[in-house]
Short mmCIF file of C-alpha atoms in Angstrom, two decimals:
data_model
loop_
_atom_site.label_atom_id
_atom_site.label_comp_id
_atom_site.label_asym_id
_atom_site.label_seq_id
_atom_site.Cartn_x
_atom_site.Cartn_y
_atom_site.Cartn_z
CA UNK W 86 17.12 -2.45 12.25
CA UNK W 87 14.88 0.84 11.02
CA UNK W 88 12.30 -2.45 10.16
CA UNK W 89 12.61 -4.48 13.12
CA UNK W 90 8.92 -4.56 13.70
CA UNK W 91 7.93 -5.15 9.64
CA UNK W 92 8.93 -8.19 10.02
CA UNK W 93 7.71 -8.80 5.70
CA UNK W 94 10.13 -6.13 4.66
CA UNK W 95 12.89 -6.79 7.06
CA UNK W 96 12.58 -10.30 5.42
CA UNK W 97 12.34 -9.05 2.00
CA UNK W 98 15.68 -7.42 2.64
CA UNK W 99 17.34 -10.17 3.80
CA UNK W 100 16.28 -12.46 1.03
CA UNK W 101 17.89 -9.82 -1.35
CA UNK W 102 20.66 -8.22 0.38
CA UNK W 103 22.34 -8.25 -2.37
CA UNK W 104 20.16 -5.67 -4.01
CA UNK W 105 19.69 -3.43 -1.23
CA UNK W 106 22.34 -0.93 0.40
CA UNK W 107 21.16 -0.82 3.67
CA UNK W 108 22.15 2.80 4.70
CA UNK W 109 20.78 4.62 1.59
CA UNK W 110 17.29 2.57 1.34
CA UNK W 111 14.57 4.69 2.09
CA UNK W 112 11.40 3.57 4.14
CA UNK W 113 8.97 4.67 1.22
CA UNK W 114 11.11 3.04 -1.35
CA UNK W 115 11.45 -0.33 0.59
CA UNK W 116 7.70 -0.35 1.04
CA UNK W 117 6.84 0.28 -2.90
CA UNK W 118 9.47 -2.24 -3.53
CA UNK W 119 8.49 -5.06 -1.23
CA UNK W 120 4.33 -3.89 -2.28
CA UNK W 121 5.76 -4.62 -5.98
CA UNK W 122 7.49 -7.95 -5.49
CA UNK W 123 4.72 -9.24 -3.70
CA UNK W 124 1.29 -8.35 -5.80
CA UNK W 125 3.65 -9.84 -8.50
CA UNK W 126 3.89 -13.08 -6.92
CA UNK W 127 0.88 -13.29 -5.56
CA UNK W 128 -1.10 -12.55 -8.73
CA UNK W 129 -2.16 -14.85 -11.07
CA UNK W 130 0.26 -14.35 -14.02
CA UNK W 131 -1.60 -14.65 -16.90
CA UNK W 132 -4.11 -11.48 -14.95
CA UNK W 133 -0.68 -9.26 -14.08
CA UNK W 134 -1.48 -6.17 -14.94
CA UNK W 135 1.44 -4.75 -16.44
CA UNK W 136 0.25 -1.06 -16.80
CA UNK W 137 -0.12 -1.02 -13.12
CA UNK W 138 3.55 -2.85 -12.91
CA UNK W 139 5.23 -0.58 -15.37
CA UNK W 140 4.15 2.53 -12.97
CA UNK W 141 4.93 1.12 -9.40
CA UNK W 142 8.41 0.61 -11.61
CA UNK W 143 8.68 3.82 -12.50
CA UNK W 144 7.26 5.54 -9.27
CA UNK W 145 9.96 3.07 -7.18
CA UNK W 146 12.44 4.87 -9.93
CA UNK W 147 11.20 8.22 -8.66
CA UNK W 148 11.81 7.58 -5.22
CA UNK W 149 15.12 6.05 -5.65
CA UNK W 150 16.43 9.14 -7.72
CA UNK W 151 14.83 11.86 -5.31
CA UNK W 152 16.18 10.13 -2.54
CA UNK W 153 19.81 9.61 -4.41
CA UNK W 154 22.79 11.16 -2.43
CA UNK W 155 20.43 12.42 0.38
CA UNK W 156 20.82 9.74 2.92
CA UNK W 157 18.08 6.89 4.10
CA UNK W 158 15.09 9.60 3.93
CA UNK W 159 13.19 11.44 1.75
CA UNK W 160 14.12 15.10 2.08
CA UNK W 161 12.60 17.05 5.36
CA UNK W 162 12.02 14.18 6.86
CA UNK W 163 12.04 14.22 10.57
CA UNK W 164 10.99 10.71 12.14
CA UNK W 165 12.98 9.17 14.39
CA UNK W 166 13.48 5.46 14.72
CA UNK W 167 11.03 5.62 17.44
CA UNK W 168 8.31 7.30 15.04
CA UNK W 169 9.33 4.87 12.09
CA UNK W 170 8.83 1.44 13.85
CA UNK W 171 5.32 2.89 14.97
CA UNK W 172 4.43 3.71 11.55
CA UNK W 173 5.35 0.54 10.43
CA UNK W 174 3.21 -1.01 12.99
CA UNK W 175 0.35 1.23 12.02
CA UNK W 176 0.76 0.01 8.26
CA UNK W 177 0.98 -3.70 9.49
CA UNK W 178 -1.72 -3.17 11.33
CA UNK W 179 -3.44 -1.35 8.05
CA UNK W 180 -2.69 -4.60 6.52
CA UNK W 181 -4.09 -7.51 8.72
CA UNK W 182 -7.69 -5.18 9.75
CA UNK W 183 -8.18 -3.26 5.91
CA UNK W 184 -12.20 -4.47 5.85
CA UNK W 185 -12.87 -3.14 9.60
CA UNK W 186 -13.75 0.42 10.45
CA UNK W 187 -10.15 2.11 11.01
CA UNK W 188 -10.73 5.29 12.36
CA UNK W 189 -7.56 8.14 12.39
CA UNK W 190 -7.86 8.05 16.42
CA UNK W 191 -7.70 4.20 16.50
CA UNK W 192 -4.00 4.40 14.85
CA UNK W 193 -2.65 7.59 16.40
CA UNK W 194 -3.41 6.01 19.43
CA UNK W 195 -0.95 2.84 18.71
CA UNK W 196 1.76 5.62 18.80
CA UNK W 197 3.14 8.00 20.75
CA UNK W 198 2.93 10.90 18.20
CA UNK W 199 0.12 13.54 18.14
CA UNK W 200 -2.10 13.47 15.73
CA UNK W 201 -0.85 16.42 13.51
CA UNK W 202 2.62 15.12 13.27
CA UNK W 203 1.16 11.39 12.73
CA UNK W 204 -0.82 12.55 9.55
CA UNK W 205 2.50 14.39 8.37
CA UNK W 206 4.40 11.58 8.57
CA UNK W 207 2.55 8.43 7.67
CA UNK W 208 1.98 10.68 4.38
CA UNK W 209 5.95 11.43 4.23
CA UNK W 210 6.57 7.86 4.82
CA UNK W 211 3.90 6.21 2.46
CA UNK W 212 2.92 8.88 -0.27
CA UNK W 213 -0.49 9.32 1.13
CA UNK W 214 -2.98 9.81 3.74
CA UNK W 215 -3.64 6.75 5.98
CA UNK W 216 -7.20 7.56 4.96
CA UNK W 217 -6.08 6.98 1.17
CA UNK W 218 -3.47 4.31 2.27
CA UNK W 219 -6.75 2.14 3.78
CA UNK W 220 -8.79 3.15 0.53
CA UNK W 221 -6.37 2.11 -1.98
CA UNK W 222 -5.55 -1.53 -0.05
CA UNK W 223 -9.80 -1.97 -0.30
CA UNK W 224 -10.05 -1.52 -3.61
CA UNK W 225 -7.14 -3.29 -4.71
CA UNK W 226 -9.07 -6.18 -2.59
CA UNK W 227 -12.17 -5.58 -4.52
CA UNK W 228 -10.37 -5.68 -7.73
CA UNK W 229 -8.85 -9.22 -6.69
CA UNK W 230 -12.76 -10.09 -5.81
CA UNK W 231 -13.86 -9.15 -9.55
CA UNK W 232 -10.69 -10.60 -10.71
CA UNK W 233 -12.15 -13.71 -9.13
CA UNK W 234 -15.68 -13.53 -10.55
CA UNK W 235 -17.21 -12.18 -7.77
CA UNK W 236 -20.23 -9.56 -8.64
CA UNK W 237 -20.07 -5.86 -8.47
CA UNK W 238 -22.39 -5.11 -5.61
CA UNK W 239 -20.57 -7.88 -3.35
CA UNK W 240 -17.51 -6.49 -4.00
CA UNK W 241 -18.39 -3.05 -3.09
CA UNK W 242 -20.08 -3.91 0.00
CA UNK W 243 -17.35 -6.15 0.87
CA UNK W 244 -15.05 -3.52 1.11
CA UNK W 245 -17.58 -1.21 3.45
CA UNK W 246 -18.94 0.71 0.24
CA UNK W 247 -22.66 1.14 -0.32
CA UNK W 248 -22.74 3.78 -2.86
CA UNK W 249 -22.61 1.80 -5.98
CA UNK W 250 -22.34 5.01 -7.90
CA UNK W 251 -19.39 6.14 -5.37
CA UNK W 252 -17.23 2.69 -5.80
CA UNK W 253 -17.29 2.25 -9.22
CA UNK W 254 -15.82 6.51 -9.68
CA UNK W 255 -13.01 5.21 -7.04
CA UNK W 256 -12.39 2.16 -8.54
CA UNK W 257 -12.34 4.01 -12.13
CA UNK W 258 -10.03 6.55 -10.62
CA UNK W 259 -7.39 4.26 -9.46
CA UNK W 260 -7.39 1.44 -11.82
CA UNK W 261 -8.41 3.36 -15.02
CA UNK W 262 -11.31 1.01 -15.67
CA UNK W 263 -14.76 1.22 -14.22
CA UNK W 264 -15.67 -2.34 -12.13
CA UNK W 265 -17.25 -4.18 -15.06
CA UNK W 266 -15.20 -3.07 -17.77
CA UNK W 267 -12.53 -4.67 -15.62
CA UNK W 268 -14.61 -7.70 -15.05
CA UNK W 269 -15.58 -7.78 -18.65
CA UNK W 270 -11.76 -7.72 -19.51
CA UNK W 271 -10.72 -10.42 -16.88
CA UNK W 272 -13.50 -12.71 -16.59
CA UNK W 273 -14.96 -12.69 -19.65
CA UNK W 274 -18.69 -11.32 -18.58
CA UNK W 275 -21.14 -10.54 -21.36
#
C-alpha cells in the first residue's frame, strides 16, 4: 500500500512477491531495484553495460544492509505515508516530463510539504537532489540517443543542454566516458 500511486513498482512487487518482504522493503531500495530490472530489460543486450549493472548491484546491496533490522526506512527517516505517495508522484511525474523545464516550485507544489522538508526528503527517499534526480534521468536519455547513433550536439540539446563543453564533463562524470568515446565504443564511429 506505501506504493499505491507507483503503480510500476507496486507492479514490480507483485510480479515478484516472492522476492520481496513487504514490511522490511525500503522505498529507496524498491526504487533502485525496480530502476535495475527495468534498464536491464529494456536495453539492448548485447549494449548492457555491465559496469554500470555491477554498481546499481552493489549500491541496491548497500541499501539493503543499512536498512537491515531497522524497519521499512532508511534510518531518520520521517515521511509519512502521506509524504511518501507524494514523492512517488513527484518521481512519476519526474519520469513522464524529464525533457521539459521542471522547476523545484513546480513539484513542491504537487505536495503538501514545504519546500525545505520536500528537498530533505525526496533526497532521503531517492539518494539525491530532485535537481540531480532530473539530471541523471537526461543523461541516461542522451546516452540511449548516442547509443542509438544519434550525434553529439543533438543529443545535448535534446536533453535542454547547450554548453557542449558542460554536457560532455556531466556525461563524463556519470558514465565514466566522455560522449564520443562512448559513441566510438557503441557505435563504432571513426
Amino acid at each position: 500500500e506505501t506504493f499505491s500511486r507507483y503503480l510500476p513498482v507496486v507492479d514490480f512487487i507483485k510480479e515478484n512477491d516472492n522476492f520481496f518482504i513487504y514490511n522490511e522493503l525500503s522505498l529507496a531500495l524498491a526504487s533502485q531495484i525496480h530502476d535495475l530490472h527495468f534498464y536491464a530489460l529494456l536495453e539492448d543486450i548485447e549494449k548492457v553495460d555491465s559496469l554500470y549493472i555491477k554498481g546499481q548491484t552493489l549500491k541496491i546491496l548497500s541499501l539493503f544492509f543499512a536498512s537491515y533490522g531497522e524497519g521499512s526506512y532508511p534510518p531518520n527517516y520521517s515521511s509519512n505515508r502521506k509524504d511518501i505517495e507524494e514523492l512517488l508522484y513527484c518521481q512519476e511525474y519526474i519520469h513522464r516530463h524529464f525533457l521539459e523545464k521542471i522547476s523545484l516550485k513546480m513539484l513542491v507544489d504537487k505536495t503538501s510539504m514545504s519546500e525545505s522538508k520536500f528537498r530533505k526528503q525526496f533526497k532521503t527517499t531517492f539518494n539525491k537532489s530532485p535537481y540531480d534526480y532530473i539530471r541523471e534521468l537526461r543523461l541516461w536519455y542522451a546516452k540511449e540517443l548516442l547509443g542509438k547513433g544519434e550525434q553529439i550536439s543533438q543529443a545535448a540539446y535534446v536533453i535542454g543542454y547547450v554548453n557542449l563543453s558542460y554536457f560532455s564533463k556531466s556525461f563524463k562524470k556519470m558514465f565514466g566516458l566522455n560522449p564520443s568515446e562512448y559513441r566510438k565504443m557503441i557505435v563504432g564511429e571513426k
